[in-house]
XYZ file of C-alpha atoms in Angstrom:
558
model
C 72.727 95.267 110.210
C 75.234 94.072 107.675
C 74.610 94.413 103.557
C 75.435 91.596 101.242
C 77.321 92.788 98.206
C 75.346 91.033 95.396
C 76.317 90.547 92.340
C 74.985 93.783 89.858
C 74.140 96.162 92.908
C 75.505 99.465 91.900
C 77.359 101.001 94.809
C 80.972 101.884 95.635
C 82.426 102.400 92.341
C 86.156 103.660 92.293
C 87.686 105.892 89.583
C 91.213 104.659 89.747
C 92.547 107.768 87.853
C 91.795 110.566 90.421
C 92.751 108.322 93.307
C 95.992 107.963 91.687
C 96.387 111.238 91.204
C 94.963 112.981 93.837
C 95.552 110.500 96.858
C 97.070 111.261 100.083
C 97.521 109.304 103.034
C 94.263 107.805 104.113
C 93.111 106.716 107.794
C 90.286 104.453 109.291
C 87.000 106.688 108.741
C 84.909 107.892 111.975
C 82.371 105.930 110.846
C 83.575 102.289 111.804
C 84.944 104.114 115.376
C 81.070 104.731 115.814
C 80.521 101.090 115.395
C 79.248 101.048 112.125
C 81.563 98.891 110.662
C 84.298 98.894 107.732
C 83.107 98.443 104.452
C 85.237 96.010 101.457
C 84.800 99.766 99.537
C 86.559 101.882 102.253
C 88.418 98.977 102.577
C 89.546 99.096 99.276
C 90.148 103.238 99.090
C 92.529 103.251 102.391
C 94.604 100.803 100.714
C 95.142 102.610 97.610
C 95.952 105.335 98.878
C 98.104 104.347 101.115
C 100.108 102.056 99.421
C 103.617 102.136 98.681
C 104.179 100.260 96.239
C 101.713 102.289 94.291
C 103.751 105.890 94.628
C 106.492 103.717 93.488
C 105.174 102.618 90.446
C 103.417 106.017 89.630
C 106.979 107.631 89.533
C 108.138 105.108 87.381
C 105.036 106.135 84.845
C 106.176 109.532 85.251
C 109.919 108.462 84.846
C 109.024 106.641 81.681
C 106.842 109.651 80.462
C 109.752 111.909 80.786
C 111.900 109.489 78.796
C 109.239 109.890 76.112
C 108.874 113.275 75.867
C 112.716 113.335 75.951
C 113.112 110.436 73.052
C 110.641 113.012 70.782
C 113.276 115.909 71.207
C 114.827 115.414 67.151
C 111.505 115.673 65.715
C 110.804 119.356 67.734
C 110.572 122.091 65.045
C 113.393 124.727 66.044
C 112.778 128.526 64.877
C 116.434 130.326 64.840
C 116.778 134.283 64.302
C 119.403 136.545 64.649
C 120.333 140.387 64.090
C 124.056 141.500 63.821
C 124.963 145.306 63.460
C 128.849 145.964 62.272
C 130.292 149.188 62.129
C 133.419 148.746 59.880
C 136.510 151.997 59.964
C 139.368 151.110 57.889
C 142.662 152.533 57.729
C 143.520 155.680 56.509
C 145.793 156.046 52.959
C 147.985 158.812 52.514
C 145.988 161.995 51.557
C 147.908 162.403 48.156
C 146.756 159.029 47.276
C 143.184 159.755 48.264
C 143.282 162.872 46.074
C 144.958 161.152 42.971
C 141.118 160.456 41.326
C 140.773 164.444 41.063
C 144.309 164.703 39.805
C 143.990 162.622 36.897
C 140.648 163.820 35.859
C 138.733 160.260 37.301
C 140.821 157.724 35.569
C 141.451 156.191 38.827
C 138.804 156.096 40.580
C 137.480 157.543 44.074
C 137.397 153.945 45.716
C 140.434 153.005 44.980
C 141.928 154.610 47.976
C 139.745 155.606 50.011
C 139.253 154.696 53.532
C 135.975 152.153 54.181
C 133.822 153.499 56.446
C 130.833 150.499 56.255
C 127.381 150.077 58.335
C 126.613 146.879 57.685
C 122.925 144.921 59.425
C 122.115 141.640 58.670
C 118.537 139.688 59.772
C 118.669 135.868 59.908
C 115.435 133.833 60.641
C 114.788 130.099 60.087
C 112.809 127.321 60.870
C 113.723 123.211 60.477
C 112.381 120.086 61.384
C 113.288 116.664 60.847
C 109.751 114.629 60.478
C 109.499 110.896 62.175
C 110.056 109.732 58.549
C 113.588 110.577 58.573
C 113.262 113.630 55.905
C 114.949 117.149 56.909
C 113.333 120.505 56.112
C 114.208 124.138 56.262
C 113.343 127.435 55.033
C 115.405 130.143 55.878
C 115.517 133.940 54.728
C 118.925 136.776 55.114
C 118.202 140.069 54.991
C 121.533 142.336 54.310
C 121.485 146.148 54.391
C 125.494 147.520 53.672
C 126.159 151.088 53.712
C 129.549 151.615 52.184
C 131.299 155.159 51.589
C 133.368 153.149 48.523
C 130.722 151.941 46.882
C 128.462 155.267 47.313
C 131.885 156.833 45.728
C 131.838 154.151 42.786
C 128.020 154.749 42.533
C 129.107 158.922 42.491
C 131.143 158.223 39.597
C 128.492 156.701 37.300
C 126.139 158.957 37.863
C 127.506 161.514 35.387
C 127.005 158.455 33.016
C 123.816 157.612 33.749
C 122.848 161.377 33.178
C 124.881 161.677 29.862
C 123.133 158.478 28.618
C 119.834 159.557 29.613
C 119.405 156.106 31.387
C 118.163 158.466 33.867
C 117.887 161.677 34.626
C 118.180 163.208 38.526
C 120.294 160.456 39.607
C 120.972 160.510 42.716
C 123.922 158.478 45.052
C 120.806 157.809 47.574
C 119.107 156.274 45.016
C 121.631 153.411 45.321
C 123.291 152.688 47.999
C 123.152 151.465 51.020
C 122.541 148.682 49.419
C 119.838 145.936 50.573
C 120.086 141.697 49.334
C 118.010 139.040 50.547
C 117.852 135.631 50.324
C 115.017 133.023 50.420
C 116.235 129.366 50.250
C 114.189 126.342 51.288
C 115.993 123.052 51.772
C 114.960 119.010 51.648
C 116.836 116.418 52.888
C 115.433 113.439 51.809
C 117.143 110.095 53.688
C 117.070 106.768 50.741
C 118.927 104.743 53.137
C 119.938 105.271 56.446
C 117.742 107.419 58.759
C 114.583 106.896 56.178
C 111.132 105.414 56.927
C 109.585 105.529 60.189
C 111.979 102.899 61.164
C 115.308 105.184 61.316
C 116.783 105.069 64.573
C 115.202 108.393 66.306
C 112.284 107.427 65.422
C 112.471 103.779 66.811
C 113.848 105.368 70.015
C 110.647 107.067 70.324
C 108.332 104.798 70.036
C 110.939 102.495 72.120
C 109.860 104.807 74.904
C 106.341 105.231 74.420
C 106.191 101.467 74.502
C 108.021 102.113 77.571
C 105.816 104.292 79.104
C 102.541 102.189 78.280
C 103.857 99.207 79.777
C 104.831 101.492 83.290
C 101.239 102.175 82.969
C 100.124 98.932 82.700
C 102.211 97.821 85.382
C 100.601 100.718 88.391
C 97.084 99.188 86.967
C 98.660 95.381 87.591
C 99.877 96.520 91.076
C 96.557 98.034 91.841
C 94.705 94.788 90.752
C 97.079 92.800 92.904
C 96.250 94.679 95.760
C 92.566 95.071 95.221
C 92.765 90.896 95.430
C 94.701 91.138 98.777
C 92.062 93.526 100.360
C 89.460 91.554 99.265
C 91.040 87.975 100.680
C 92.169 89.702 103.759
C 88.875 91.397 103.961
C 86.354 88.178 103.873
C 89.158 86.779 106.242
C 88.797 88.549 108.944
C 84.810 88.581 108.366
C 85.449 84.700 108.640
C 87.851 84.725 111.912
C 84.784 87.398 113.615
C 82.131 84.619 112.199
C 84.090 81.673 113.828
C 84.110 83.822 117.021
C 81.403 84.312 116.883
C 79.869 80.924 116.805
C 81.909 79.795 119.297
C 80.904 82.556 122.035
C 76.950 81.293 120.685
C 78.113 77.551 121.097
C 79.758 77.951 124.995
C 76.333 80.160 125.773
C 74.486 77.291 124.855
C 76.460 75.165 127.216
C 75.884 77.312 129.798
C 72.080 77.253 129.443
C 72.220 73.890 129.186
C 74.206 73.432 132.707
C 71.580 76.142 133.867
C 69.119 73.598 132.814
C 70.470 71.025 134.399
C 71.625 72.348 137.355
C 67.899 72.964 138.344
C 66.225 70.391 137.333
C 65.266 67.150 139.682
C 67.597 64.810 138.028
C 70.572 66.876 139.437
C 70.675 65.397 142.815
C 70.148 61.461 141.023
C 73.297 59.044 141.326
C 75.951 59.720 138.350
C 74.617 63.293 137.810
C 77.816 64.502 138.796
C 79.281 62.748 135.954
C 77.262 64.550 133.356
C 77.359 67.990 134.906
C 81.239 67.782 135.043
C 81.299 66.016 131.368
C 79.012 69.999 130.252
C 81.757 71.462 132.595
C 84.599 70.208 130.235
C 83.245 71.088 127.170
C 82.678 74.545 128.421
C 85.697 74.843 129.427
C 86.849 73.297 126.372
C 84.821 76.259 124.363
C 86.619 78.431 126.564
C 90.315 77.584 125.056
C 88.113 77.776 121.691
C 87.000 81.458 122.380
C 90.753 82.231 122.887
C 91.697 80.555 119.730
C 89.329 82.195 117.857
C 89.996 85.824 119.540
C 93.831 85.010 118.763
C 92.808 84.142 114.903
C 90.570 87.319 114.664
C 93.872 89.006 115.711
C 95.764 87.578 113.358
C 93.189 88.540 110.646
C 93.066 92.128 111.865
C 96.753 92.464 111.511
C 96.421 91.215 107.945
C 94.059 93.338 106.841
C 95.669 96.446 108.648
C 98.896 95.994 107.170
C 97.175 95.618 103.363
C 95.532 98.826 104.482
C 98.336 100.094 105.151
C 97.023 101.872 108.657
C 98.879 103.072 111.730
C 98.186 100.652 114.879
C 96.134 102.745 116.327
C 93.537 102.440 113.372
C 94.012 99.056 113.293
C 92.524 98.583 116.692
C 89.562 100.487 115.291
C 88.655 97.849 113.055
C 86.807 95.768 115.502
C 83.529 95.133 112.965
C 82.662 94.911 109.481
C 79.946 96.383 107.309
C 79.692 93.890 104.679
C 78.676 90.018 104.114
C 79.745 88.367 101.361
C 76.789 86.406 99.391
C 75.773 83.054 100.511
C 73.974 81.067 97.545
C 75.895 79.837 95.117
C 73.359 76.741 94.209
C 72.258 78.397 90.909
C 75.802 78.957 89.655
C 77.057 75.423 90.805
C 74.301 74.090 89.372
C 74.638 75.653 85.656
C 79.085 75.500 86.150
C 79.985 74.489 82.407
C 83.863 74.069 82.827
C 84.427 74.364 79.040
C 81.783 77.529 78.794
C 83.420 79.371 81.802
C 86.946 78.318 80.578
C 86.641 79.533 77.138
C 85.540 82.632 78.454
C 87.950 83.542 80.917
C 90.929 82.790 78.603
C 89.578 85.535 76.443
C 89.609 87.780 79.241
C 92.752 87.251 80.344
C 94.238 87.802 77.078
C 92.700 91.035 76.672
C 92.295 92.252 80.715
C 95.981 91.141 81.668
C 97.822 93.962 82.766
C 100.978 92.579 83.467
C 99.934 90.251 79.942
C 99.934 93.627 78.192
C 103.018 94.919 79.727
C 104.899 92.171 78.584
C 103.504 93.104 75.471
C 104.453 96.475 74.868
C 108.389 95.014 76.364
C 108.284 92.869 73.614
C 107.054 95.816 71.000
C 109.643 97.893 72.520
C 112.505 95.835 71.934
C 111.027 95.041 68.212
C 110.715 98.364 67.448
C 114.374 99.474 69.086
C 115.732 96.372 67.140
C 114.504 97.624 63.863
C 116.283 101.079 64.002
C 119.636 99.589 65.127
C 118.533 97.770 61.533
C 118.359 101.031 59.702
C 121.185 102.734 61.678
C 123.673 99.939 60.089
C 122.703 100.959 56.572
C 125.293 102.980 54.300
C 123.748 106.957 54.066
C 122.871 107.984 50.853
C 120.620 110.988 50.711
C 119.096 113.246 48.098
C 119.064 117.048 48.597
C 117.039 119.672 47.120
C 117.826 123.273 47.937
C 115.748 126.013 46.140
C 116.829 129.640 46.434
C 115.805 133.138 44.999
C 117.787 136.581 46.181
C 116.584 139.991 45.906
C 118.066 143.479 45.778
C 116.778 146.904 47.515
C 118.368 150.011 47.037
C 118.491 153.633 48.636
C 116.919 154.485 51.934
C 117.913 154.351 55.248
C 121.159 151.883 56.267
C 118.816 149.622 58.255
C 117.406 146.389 56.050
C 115.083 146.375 54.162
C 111.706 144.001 53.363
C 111.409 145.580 50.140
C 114.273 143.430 48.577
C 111.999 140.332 48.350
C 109.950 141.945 45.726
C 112.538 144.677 44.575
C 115.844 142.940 42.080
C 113.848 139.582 42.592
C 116.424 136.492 41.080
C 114.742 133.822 38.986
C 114.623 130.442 41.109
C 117.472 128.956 41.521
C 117.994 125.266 42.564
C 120.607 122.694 43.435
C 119.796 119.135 42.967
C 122.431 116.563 45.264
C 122.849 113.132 45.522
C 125.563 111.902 48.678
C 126.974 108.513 49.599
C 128.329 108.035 52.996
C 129.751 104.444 53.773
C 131.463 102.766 56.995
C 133.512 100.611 55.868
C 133.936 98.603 59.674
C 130.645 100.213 61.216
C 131.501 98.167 64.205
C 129.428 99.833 66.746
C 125.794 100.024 64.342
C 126.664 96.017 64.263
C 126.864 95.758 67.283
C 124.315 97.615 68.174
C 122.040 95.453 65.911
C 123.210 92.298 67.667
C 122.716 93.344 71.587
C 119.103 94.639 70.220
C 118.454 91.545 68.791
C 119.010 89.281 71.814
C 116.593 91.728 73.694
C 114.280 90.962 71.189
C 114.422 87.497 72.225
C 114.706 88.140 75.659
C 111.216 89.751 75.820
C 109.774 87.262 73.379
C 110.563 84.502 75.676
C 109.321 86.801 78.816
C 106.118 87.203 76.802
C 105.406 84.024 75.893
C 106.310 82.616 79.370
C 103.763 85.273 80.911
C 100.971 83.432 78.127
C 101.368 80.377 79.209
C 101.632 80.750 82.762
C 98.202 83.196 82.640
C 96.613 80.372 80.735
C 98.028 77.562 83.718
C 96.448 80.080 86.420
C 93.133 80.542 84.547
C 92.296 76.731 84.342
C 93.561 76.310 87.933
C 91.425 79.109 89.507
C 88.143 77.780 87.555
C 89.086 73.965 89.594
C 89.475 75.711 92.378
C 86.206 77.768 91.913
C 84.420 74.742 91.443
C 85.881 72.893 93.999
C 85.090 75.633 96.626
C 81.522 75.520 95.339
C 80.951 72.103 95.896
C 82.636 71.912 99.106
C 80.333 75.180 100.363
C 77.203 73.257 99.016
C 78.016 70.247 101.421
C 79.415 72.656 104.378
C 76.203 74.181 103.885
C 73.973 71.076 104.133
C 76.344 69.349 107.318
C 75.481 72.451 108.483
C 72.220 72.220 108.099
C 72.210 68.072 109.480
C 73.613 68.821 112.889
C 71.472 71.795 113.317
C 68.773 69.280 112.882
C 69.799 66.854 114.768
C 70.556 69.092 117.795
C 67.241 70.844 117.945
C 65.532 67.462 118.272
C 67.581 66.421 121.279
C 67.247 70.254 123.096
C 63.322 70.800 122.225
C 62.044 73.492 124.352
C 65.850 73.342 126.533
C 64.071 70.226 128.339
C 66.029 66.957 128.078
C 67.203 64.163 130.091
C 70.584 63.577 131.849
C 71.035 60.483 129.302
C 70.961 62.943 126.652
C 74.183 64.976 127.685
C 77.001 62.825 126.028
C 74.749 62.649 122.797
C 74.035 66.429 123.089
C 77.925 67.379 123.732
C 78.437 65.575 120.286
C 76.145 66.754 118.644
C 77.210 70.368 119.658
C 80.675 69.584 119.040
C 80.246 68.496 115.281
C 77.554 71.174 114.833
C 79.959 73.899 115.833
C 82.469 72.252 113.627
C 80.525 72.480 110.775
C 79.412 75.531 111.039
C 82.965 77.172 111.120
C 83.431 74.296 108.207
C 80.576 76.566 106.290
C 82.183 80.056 106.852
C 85.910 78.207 106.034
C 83.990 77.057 102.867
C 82.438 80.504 102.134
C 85.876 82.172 102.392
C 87.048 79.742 100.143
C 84.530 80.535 97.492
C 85.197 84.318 98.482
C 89.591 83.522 97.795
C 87.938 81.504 94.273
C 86.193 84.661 92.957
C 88.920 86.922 93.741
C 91.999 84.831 92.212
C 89.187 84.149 89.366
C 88.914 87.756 88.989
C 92.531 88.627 89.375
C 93.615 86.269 86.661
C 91.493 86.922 84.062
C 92.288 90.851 84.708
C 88.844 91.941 85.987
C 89.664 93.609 89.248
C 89.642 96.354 86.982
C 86.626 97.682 84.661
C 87.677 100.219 81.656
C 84.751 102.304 80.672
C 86.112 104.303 77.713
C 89.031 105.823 78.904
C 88.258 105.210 82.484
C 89.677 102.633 84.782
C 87.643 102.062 87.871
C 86.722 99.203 90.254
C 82.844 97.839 90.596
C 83.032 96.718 93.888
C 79.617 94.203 94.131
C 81.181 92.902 90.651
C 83.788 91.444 92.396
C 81.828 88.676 94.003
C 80.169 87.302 90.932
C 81.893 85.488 88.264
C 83.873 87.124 85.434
């Protein structure tokens, strides 16, 4: 037995986000080839994850994600270090000349010419970043150890001094040398024209690209919506086409207990019952060519709905019954339709469900944004630096540097305060740059306003249509209902007369008619509340930070 999906049952709901993510290519389920039928929700989950279209548009969200996360590189904090070892050997003066300092009793001294024999180590670390506001920062610190046998020969000769002074007494050359400097310095850039505000041109490119990626985003969730709306039209489609057949195979039965009827009853041997008998005969036969008509549209429908599943053609000749029935009364919402209620309502939705609305959206913030740092790019550069430094000195030890110099010989701050000007004096390709960003700027204002108001022209033609379809089910419905009437007053109890047999061929023939008239009408309301749905953006719910599809909400009004 089928199951109406009524409006607020809470069944098949879909989580759009692990679908995406997760899906692989999906086939009918074993459940319809044991004749249960296909349901709109399995329906709904083949096609999704089988479509196309959808892996294309996925890699374009993770195209446009990568272009993001590439856009963001100049604001990445980069950490630098480094660690040099030099072993310096000099050449070699004559020996006389190195000996001269003892020969003249130190009045030239040791250094002077003597070879220099230097280990030297240096340890460079740093860290900068340049924040979204355009300003540069960086703190960096040198460590320098320098083990020199000229200077530990200068440093020899004081130390007679030093002892002779009593400046201090067991002097020693390791005392002082190698020798051990440092240097702390911390630098800000600060951008006052060019490159400054969140509006400088790295920046802009960012968020050009993030706008980007949004509007990828809300282009898979546009694509999904679109084909949520073809699976549910093809879906009720088919369920009409089986219906139709339906009816018809019921309709030619009847004819053929009616010639049963007839056939055995006295007034079959009577003059002119030949007439009558052949006149049941033709419209049998007549249902017959109906049957195939209605087998050929059921085909038709299949096909449809296998192709928006996206199925191989073997599964497609599995779907030979469907699980669900879409609802039949619609009496209570025709009867409290306010156009101007319903209208004001789903304009609102559509201007904040949209997805493609939204993507035009977040074009048209893209190209604003990109537009505005072409601005700032075209501006002169003036900057102001600050640069703050304090050095340090270590001495003695080993020849390997030394942490010690950051507290040890510790310089008072220093500082340099700068001011730079940096002008292009034909800057042709900022300008131009500014100009082709500007006409995009138009460009996707136009594109965005042109999505508005063609939204707002769908919106007020799905509600006619809705209400059209409405009506036109409410009199299918009671035609229906007429000839049904009439036809069960002329066959009561399968006994009637051969007189009756034109009369009950019309009669059959309008009834039938109106009863495919009803299902035609009942798709039509089932098309209504899908475009209704599709346009105002409500194929899709967002709960929080979840997109998913209700699928009994789809057959009830937005």
């Amino acid at each position: 037995m089928k199951k109406h999906l009524l409006p607020g049952q809470k069944t098949g709901v879909i989580a759009l986000a692990s679908m995406l993510a997760f899906s692989s290519a999906a086939a009918i389920p074993d459940s319809v080839t044991a004749g249960k039928g296909l349901t709109l929700e399995q329906s709904l989950r083949i096609a999704i994850a089988n479509s196309s279209s959808l892996v294309t548009a996925s890699v374009q969200v993770d195209l446009a994600r990568a272009d993001e996360l590439s856009a963001a590189d100049p604001f990445d904090t980069n950490f630098t270090t480094s660690m040099a070892f030099e072993r310096v050997r000099g050449y070699e003066y004559p020996e006389e000349l190195q000996q001269v300092s003892a020969a003249t009793g130190g009045e030239v001294t040791a250094s002077t010419f003597m070879t220099d024999h230097q280990n030297n180590e240096q340890l460079k670390s740093g860290i900068n970043k340049v924040f979204r506001n355009g300003i540069y920062t960086e703190l960096s610190i040198e460590l320098d150890s320098s083990d020199s046998d000229k200077t530990a020969a200068d440093i020899a000769d004081v130390i007679p001094a030093l002892e002779a002074t009593g400046l201090r007494s067991g002097a020693r050359v390791g005392d002082y040398s190698p020798v051990h400097p440092s240097t702390i310095q911390l630098t800000v850039n600060v951008p006052l024209m060019k490159f400054s505000g969140e509006n400088n041109i790295a920046a802009a490119n960012e968020k050009n690209f993030r706008y980007q990626r949004e509007a990828a985003e809300m282009d898979l969730n546009q694509q999904v919506a679109a084909i949520i709306q073809e699976v549910f039209t093809s879906y009720w489609a088919y369920e009409a086409a089986l219906t139709k057949l339906k009816f018809t195979r019921e309709s030619k039965a009847l004819v053929d207990l009616w010639l049963a009827n007839v056939s055995a009853s006295e007034q079959a041997s009577a003059a002119g019952a030949g007439k009558h008998i052949s006149y049941l005969n033709g419209y049998k036969t007549e249902l017959s060519v109906d049957i195939s008509k209605a087998k050929e549209a059921a085909n038709v429908a299949r096909s449809k709905l296998a192709q928006v599943l996206g199925v191989s053609s073997s599964d497609a000749r599995k779907i030979t019954k469907l699980a669900d029935d879409f609802p039949l009364d619609w009496n209570t919402t025709l009867a409290y339709f306010d156009n101007a209620k319903i209208a004001k309502r789903w304009h609102a939705l559509a201007e904040a469900n949209r997805f493609d609305l939204k993507a035009a959206k977040l074009q048209l913030d893209a190209a604003k944004a990109i537009y505005a740092g072409s601005k700032n790019d075209e501006q002169s550069k003036l900057d102001l630096s600050f640069v703050l430094k304090q050095e340090g000195l270590g001495l003695g030890g080993d020849e390997y540097v030394d942490f010690s110099s950051f507290n040890d010989g510790r310089s008072d701050l220093g500082y340099t305060v700068q001011l730079s000007f940096e002008k292009k004096l034909g800057n042709y390709k900022a300008r131009a740059q500014v100009d082709k960003t500007r006409h995009l700027r138009r460009q996707k204002d136009a594109e965005y306003n042109n999505a508005r108001r063609s939204i707002e022209i769908a919106v007020d033609s799905a509600i006619t249509s809705l209400y059209n379809s409405l009506v036109a089910l409410k009199a299918a419905k009671q035609q229906s209902q007429h000839y049904q009437t009439a036809l069960n007053g002329i066959v009561s109890n399968n006994i009637f007369s051969l007189a009756d047999v034109y009369d009950l061929v019309s009669v059959e023939q309008a009834r039938l008619q109106s009863f495919t008239d009803h299902v035609t009408a009942i798709q039509n309301v089932a098309d209504a509340i899908g475009n209704a749905r599709f346009q105002t953006g409500t194929m899709i719910k967002k709960i929080g930070d979840i997109h998913q599809v209700e699928v009994n909400d789809l057959t009830r009004l937005p």
